[in-house]
PDB file of C-alpha atoms in Angstrom:
ATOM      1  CA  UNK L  46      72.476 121.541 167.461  1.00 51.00           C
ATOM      2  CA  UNK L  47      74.118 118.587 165.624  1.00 54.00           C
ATOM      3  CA  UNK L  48      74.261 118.109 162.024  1.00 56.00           C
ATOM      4  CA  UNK L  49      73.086 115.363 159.769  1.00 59.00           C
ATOM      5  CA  UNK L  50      72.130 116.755 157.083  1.00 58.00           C
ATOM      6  CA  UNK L  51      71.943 115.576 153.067  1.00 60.00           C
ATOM      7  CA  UNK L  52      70.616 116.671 149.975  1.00 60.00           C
ATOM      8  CA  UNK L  53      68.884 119.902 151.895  1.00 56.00           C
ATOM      9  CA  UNK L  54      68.216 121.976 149.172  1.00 59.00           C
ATOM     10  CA  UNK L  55      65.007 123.232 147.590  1.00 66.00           C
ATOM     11  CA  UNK L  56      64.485 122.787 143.030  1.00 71.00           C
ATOM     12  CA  UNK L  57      65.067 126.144 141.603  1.00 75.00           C
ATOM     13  CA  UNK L  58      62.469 128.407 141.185  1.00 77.00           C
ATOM     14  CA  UNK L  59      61.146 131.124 138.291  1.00 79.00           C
ATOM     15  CA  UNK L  60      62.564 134.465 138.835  1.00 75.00           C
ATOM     16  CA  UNK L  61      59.055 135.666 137.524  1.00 72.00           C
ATOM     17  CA  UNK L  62      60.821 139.547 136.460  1.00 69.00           C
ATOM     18  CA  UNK L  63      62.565 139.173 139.760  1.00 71.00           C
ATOM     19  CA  UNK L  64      66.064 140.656 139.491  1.00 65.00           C
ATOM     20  CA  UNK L  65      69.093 138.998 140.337  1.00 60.00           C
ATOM     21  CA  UNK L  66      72.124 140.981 142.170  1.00 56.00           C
ATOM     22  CA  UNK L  67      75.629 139.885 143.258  1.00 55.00           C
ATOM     23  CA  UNK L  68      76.803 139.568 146.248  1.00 62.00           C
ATOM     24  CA  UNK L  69      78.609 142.782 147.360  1.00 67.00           C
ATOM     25  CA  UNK L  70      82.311 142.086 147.178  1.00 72.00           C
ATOM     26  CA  UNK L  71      81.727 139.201 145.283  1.00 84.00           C
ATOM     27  CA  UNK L  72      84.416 137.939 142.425  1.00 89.00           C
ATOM     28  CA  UNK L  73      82.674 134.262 142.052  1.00 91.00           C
ATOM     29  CA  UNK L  74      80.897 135.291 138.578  1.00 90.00           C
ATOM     30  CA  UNK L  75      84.707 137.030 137.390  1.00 90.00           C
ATOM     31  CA  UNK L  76      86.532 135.427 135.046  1.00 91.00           C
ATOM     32  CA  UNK L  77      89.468 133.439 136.393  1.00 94.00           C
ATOM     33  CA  UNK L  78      87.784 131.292 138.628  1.00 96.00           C
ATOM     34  CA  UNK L  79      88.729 128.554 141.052  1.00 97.00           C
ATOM     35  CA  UNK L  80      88.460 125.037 140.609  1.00 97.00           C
ATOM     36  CA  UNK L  81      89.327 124.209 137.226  1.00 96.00           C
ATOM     37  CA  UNK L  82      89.669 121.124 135.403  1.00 96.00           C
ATOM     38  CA  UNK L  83      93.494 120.430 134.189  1.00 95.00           C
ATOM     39  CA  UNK L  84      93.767 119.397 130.917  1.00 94.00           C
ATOM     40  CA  UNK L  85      97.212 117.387 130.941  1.00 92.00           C
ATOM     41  CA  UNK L  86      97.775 118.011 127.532  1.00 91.00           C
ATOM     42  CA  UNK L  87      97.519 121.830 127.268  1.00 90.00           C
ATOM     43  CA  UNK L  88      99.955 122.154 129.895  1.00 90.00           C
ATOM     44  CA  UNK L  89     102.578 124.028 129.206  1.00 90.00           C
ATOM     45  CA  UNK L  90     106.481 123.282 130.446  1.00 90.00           C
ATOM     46  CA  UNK L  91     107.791 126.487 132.525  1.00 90.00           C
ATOM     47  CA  UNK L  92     111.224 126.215 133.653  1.00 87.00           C
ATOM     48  CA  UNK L  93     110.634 129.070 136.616  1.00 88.00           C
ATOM     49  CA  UNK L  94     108.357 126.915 138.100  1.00 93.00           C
ATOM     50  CA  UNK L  95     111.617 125.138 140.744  1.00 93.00           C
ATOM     51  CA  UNK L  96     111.652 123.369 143.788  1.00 95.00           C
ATOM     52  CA  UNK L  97     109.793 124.265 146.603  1.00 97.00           C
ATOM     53  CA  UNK L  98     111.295 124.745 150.025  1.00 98.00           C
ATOM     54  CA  UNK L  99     109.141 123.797 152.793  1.00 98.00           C
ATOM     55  CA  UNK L 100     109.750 125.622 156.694  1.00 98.00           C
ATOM     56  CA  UNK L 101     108.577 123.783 159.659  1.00 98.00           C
ATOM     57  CA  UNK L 102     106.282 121.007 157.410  1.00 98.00           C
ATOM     58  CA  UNK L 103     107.692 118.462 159.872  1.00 97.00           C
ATOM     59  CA  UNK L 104     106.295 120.015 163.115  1.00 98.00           C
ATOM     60  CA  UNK L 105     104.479 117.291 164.626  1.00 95.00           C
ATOM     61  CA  UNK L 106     102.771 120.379 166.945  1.00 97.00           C
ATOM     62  CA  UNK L 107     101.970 122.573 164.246  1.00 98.00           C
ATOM     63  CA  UNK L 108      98.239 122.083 163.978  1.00 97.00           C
ATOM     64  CA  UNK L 109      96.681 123.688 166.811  1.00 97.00           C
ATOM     65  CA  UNK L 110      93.094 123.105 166.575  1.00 97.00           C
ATOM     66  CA  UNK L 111      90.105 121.663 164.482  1.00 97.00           C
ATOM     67  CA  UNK L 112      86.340 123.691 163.618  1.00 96.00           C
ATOM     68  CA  UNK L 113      83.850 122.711 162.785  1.00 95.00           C
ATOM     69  CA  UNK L 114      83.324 125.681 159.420  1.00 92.00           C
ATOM     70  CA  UNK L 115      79.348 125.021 159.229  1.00 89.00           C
ATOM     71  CA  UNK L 116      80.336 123.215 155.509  1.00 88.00           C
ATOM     72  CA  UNK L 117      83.525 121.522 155.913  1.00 91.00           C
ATOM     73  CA  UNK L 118      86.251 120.988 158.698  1.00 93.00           C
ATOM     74  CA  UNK L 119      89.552 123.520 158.747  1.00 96.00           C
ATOM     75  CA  UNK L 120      93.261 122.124 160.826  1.00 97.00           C
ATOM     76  CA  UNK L 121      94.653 125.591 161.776  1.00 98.00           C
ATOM     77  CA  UNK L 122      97.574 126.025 162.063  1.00 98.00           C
ATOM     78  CA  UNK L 123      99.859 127.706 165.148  1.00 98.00           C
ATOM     79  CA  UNK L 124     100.734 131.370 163.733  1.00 97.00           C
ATOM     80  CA  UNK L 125     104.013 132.440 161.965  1.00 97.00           C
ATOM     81  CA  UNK L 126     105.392 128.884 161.992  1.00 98.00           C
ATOM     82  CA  UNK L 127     104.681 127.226 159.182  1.00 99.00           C
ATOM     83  CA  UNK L 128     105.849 128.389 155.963  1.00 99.00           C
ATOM     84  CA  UNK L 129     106.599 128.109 151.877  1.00 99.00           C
ATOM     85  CA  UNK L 130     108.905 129.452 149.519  1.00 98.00           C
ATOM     86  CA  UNK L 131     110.153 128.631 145.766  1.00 97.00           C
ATOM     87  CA  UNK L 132     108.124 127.095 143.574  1.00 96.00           C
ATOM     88  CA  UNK L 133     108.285 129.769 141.106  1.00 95.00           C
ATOM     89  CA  UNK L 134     105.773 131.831 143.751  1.00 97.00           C
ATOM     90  CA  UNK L 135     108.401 135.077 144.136  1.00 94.00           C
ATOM     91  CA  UNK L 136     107.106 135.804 147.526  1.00 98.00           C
ATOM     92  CA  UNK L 137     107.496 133.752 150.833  1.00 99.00           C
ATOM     93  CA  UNK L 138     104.089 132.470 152.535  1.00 99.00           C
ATOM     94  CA  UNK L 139     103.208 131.407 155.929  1.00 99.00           C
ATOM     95  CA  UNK L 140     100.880 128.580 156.389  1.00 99.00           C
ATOM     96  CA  UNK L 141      97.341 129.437 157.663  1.00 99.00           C
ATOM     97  CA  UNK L 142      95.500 126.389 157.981  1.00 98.00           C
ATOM     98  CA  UNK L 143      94.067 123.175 155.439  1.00 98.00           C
ATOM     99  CA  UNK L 144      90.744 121.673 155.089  1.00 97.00           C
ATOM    100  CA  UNK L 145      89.300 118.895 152.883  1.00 96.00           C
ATOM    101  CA  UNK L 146      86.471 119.063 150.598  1.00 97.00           C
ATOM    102  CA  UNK L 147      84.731 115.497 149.736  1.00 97.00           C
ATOM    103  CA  UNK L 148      81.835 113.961 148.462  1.00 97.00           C
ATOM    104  CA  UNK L 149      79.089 111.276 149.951  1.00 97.00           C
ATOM    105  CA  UNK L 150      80.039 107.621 151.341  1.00 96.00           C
ATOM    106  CA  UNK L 151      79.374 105.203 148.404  1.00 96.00           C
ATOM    107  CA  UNK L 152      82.126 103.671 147.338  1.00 94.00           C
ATOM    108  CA  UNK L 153      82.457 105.537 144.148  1.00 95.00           C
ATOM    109  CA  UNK L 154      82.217 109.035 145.984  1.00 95.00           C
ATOM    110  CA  UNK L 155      83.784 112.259 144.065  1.00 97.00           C
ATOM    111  CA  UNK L 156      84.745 114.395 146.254  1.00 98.00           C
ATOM    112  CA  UNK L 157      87.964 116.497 144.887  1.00 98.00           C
ATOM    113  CA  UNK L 158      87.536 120.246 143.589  1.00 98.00           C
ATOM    114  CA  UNK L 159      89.764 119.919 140.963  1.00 98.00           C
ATOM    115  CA  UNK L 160      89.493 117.558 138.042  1.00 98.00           C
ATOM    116  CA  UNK L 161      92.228 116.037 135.806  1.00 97.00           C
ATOM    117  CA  UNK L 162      91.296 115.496 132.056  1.00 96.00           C
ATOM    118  CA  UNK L 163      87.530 115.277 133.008  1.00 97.00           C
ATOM    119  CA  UNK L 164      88.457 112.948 136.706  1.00 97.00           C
ATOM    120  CA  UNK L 165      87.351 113.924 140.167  1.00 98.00           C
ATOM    121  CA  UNK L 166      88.939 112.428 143.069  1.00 98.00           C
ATOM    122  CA  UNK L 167      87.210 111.270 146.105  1.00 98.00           C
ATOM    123  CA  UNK L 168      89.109 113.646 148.261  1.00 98.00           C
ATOM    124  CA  UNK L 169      90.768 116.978 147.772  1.00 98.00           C
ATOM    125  CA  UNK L 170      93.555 118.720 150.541  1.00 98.00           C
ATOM    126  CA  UNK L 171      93.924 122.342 149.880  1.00 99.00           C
ATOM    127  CA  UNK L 172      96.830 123.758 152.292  1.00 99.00           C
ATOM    128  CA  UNK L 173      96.590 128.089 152.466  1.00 99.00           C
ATOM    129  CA  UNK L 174      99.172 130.324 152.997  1.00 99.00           C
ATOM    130  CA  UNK L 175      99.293 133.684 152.803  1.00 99.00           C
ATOM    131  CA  UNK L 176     102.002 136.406 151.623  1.00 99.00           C
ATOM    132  CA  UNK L 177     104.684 137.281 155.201  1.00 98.00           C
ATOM    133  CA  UNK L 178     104.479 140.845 153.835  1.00 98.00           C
ATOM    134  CA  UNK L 179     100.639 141.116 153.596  1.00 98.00           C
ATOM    135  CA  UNK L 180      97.813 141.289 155.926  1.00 98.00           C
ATOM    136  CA  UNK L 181      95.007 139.097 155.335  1.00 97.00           C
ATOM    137  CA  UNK L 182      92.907 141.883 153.891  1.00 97.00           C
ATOM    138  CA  UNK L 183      95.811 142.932 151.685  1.00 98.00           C
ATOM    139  CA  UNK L 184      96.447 139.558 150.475  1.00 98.00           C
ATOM    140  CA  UNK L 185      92.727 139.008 149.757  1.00 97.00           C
ATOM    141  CA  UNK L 186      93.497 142.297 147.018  1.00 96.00           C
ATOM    142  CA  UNK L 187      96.731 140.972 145.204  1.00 98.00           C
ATOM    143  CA  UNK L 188      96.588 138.633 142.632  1.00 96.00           C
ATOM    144  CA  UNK L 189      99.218 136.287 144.331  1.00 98.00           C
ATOM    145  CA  UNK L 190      98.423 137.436 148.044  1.00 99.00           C
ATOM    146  CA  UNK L 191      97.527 133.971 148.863  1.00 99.00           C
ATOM    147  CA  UNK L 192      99.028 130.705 147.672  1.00 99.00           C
ATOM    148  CA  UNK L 193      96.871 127.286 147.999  1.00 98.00           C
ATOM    149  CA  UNK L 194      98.450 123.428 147.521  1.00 99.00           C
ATOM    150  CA  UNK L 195      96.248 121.130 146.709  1.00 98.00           C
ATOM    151  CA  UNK L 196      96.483 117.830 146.926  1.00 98.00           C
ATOM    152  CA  UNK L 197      94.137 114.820 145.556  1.00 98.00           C
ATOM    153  CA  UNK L 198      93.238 111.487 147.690  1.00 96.00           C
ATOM    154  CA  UNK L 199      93.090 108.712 146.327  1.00 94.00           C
ATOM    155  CA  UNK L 200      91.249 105.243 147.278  1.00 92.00           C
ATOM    156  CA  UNK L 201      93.778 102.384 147.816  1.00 82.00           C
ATOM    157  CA  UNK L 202      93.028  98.928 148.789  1.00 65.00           C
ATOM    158  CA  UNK L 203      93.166  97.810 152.451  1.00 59.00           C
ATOM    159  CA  UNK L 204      97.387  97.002 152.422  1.00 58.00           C
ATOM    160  CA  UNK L 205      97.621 100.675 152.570  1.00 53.00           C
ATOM    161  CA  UNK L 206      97.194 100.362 156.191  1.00 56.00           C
ATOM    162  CA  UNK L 207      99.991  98.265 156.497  1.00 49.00           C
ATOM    163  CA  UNK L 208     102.357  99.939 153.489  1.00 50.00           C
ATOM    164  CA  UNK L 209     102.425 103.416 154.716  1.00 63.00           C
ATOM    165  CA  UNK L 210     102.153 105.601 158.619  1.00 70.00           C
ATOM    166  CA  UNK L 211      99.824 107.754 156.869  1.00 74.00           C
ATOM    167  CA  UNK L 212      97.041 106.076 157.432  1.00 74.00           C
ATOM    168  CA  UNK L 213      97.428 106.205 161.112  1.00 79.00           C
ATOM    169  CA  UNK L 214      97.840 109.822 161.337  1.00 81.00           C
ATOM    170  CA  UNK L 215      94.990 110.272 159.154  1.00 82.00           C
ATOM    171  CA  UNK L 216      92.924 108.087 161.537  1.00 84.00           C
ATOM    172  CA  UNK L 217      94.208 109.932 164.174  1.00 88.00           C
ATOM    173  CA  UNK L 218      93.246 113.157 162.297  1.00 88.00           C
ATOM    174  CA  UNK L 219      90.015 111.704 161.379  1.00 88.00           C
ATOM    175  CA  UNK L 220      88.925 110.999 165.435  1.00 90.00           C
ATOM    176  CA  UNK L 221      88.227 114.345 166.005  1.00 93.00           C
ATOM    177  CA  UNK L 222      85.891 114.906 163.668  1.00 90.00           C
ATOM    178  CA  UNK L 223      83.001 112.964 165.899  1.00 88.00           C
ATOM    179  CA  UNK L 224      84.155 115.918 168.793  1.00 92.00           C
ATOM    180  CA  UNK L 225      82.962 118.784 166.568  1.00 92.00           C
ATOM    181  CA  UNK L 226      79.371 117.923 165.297  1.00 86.00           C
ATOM    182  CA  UNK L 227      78.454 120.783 166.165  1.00 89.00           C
ATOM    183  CA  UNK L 228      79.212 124.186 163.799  1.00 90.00           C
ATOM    184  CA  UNK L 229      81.788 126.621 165.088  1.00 91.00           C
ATOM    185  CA  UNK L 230      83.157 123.337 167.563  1.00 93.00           C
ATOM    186  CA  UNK L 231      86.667 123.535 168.115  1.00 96.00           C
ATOM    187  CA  UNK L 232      88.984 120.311 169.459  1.00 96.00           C
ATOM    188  CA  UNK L 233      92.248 121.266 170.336  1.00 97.00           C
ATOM    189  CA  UNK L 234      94.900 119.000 168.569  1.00 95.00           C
ATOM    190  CA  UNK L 235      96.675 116.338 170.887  1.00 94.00           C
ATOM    191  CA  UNK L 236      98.520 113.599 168.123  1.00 91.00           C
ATOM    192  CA  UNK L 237     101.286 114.580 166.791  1.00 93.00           C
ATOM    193  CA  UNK L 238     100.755 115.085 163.195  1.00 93.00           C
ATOM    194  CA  UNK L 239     102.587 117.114 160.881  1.00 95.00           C
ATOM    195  CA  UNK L 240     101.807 118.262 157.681  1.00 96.00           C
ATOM    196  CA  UNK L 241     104.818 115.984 156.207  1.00 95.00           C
ATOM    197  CA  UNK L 242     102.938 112.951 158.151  1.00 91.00           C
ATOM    198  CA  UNK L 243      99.839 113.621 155.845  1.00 93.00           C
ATOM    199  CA  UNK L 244     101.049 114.583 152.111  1.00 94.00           C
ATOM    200  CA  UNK L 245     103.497 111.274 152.795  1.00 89.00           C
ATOM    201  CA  UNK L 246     105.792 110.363 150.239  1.00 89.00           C
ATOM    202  CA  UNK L 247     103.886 112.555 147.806  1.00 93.00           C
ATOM    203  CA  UNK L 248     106.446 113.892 144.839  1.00 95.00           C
ATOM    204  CA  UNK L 249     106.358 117.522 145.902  1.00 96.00           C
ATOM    205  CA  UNK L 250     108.908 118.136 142.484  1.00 94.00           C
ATOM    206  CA  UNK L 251     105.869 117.036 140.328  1.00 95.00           C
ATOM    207  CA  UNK L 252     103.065 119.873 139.953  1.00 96.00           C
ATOM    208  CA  UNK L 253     100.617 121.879 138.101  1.00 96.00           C
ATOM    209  CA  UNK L 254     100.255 125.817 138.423  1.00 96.00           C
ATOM    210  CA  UNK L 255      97.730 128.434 137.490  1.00 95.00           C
ATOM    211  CA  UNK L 256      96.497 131.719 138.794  1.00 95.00           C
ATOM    212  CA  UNK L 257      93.027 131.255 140.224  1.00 96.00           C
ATOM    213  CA  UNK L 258      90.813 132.525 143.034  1.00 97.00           C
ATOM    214  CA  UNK L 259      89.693 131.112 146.263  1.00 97.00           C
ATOM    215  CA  UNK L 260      86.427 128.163 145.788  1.00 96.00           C
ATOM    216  CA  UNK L 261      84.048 129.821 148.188  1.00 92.00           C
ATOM    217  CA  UNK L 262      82.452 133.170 148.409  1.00 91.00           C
ATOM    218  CA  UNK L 263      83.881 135.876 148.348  1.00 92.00           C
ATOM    219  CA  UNK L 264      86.034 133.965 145.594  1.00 95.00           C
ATOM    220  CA  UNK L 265      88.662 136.522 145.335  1.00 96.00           C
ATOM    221  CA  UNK L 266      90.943 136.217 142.853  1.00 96.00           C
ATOM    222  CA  UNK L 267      94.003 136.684 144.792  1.00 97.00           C
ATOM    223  CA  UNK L 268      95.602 132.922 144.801  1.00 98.00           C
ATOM    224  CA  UNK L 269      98.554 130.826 143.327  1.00 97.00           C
ATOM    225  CA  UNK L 270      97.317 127.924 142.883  1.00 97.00           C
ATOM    226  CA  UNK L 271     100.067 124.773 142.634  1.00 97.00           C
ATOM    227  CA  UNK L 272      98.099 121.186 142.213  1.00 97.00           C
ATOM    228  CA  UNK L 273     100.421 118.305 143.337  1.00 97.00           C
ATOM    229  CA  UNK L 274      99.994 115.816 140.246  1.00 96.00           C
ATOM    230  CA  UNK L 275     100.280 112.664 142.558  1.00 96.00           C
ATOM    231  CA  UNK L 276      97.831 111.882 145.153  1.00 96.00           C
ATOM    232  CA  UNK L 277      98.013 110.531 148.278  1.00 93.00           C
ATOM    233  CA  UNK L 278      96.653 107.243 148.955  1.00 89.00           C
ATOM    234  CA  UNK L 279      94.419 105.976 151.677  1.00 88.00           C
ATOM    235  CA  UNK L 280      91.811 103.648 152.510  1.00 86.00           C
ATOM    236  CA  UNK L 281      88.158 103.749 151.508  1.00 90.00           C
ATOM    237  CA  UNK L 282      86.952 104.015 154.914  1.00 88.00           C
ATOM    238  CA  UNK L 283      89.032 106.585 156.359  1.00 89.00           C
ATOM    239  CA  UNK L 284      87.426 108.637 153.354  1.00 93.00           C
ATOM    240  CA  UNK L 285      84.124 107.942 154.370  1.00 94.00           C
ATOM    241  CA  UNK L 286      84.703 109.106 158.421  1.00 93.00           C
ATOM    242  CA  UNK L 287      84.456 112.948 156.879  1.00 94.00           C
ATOM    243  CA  UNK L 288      80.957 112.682 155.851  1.00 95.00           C
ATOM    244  CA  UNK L 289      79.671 110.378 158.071  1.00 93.00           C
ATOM    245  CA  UNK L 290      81.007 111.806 161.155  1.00 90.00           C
ATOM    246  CA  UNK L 291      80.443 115.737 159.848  1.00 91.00           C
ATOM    247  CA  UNK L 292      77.153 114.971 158.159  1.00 92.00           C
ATOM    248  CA  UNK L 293      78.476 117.187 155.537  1.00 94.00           C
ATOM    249  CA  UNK L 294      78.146 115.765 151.665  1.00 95.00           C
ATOM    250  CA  UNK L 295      79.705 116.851 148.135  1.00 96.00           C
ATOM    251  CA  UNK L 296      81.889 119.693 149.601  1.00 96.00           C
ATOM    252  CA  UNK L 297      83.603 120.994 146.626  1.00 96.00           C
ATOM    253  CA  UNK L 298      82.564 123.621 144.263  1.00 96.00           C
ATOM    254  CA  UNK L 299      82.156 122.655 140.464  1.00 96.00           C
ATOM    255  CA  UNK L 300      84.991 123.113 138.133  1.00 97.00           C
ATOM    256  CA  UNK L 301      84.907 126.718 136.427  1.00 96.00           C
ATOM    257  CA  UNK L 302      85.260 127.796 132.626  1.00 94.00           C
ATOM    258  CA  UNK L 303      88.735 129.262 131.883  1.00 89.00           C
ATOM    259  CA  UNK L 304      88.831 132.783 130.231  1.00 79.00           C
ATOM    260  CA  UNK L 305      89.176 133.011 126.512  1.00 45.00           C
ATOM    261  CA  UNK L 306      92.147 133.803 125.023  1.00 41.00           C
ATOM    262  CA  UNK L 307      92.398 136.856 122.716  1.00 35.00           C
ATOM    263  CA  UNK L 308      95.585 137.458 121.991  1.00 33.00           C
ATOM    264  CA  UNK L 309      97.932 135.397 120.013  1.00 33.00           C
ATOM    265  CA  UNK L 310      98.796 132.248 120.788  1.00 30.00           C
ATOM    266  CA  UNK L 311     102.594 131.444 121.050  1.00 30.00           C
ATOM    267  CA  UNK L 312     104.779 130.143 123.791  1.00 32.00           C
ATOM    268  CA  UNK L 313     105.094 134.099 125.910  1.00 32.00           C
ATOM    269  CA  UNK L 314     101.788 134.586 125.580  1.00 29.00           C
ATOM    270  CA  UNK L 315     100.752 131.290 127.019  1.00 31.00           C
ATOM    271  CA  UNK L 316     103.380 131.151 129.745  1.00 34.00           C
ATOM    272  CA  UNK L 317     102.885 135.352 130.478  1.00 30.00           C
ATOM    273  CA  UNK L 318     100.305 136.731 129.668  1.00 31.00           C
ATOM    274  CA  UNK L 319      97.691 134.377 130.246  1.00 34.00           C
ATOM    275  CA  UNK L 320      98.345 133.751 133.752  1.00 38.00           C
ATOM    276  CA  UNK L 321      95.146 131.160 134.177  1.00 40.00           C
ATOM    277  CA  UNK L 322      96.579 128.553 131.922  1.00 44.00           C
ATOM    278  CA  UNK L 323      98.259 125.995 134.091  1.00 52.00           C
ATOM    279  CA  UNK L 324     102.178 124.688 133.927  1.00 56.00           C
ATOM    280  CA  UNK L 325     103.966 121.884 135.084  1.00 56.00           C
ATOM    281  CA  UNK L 326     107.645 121.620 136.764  1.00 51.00           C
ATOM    282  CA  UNK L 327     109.138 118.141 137.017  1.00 47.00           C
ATOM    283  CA  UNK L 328     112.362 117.634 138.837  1.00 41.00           C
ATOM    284  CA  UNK L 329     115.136 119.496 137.489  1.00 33.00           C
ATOM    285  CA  UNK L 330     114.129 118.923 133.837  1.00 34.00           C
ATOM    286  CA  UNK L 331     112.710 122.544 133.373  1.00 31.00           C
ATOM    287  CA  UNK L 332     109.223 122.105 133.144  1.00 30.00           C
ATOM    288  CA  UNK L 333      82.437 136.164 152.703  1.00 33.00           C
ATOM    289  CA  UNK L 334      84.940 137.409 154.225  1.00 35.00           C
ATOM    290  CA  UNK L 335      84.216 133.852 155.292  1.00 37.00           C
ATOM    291  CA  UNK L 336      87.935 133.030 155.125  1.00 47.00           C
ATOM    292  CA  UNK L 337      86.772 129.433 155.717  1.00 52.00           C
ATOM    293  CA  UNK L 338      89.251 129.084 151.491  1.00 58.00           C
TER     294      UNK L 338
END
């Protein structure tokens, strides 16, 4: 059955004495939550946080196939091929898959999970990788057992198109959503598009990093999170393909409160042992199980 759906949701109710119980399993009421918004001016140089090395980002026939999640829309990725290292992360992580989270199609749409001093994007990339030396259900235990990118979208005006190859491959990436209307579809990838084609000439030296937890349920707390401060732009239009062609709207989860500190606040305590508030690296200036992530 095809889906077109918006705004389906029911006002809440009165519990009248009802209880309430959590999800079994479930971290998404703990305390170091994912999204969050980043507050540019609390964050806090770290000179371990160094370059990143990227394995295989340029395979144009790394993405093997598209689904359709029920929610959203998840590239995954051919197995073992893909990877990450660096970055201040202290482990080396192969790349599972990436999905987008967005909002409605009016111009103005919001769509990103994570905020910048209060802004939402209309767009949000979140690339997952997990720990080589984990399974998935070990990584889903360890506080770094999964490491996410993210990466905002930005809207651009129409000489995008002609200024950059991204928006191609995005259109090209963007085509297969009308093949998977349906949830659980899966389109086998044909393009050649790499994970280099999409983030473009997005400064991969230039990022924020906190320890946070995956953005749907089961919302373990068990990722690295590393935000890329610029985004990558693309046109209007291209933006509004996701819901229109998924019937999907306002994909993101809202931003989450960050734990209080209670310990004194100087520089190691910040930088150690408060491992939710975020960092920054810039060049080499030292600065259910629905694993749908």
């Amino acid at each position: 059955m095809e889906t077109h759906l918006n705004n389906i949701y029911r006002p809440t109710q009165p519990l009248h004495e009802r209880n309430v119980y959590l999800l079994p399993g479930s971290h998404c009421s703990s305390t170091h939550q994912s999204p969050i918004n980043i507050d540019k001016n609390n964050a806090v140089p770290d000179s371990h946080l160094d370059a990143f090395v990227f394995k295989h980002f340029d395979d144009n026939h790394a993405i093997k196939y598209i689904t359709n999640t029920g929610h959203s829309m998840k590239c995954v990725l051919v197995e073992n091929l893909v990877e990450e290292s660096g970055g201040g992360l202290g482990h080396d992580y192969t790349i599972l898959q990436f999905h987008f989270h967005w909002g409605d199609t009016s111009d103005t749409s919001e769509g990103s999970e994570h905020t910048v001093d209060s802004k939402r994007y209309p767009m949000e990339m979140h690339i997952v990788s997990k720990r080589k030396d984990l399974t998935l259900d070990e990584a889903l235990q360890a506080p770094d057992g999964l490491a996410m990118l993210g990466v905002f979208i930005e809207v651009k005006p129409g000489e995008v198109k002609l200024l950059t190859v991204v928006y191609i491959l995005l259109e090209n990436l963007t085509s297969y959503l009308s093949k998977i209307h349906n949830i659980s579809t899966t389109v086998m990838v044909t393009y050649e598009i790499s994970i280099d084609d999409l983030l473009g000439n997005v400064n991969r030296h230039d990022y924020y990093r906190y320890s946070g937890s995956l953005t749907t349920p089961l919302c373990n707390q068990a990722v690295v999170w590393t935000v890329f401060k610029e985004p990558v732009n693309v046109d209007l239009n291209l933006i509004k393909m996701f819901p229109k062609q998924t019937g999907y709207f306002n994909v993101y989860r809202p931003t989450q409160p960050l734990p209080v500190a209670t310990g004194p606040v100087n520089l190691h305590s910040v930088l150690f042992d408060l491992s939710y508030v975020f960092c920054c690296w810039h060049a080499s200036v030292s600065i259910l199980y629905n694993l749908d992530l």
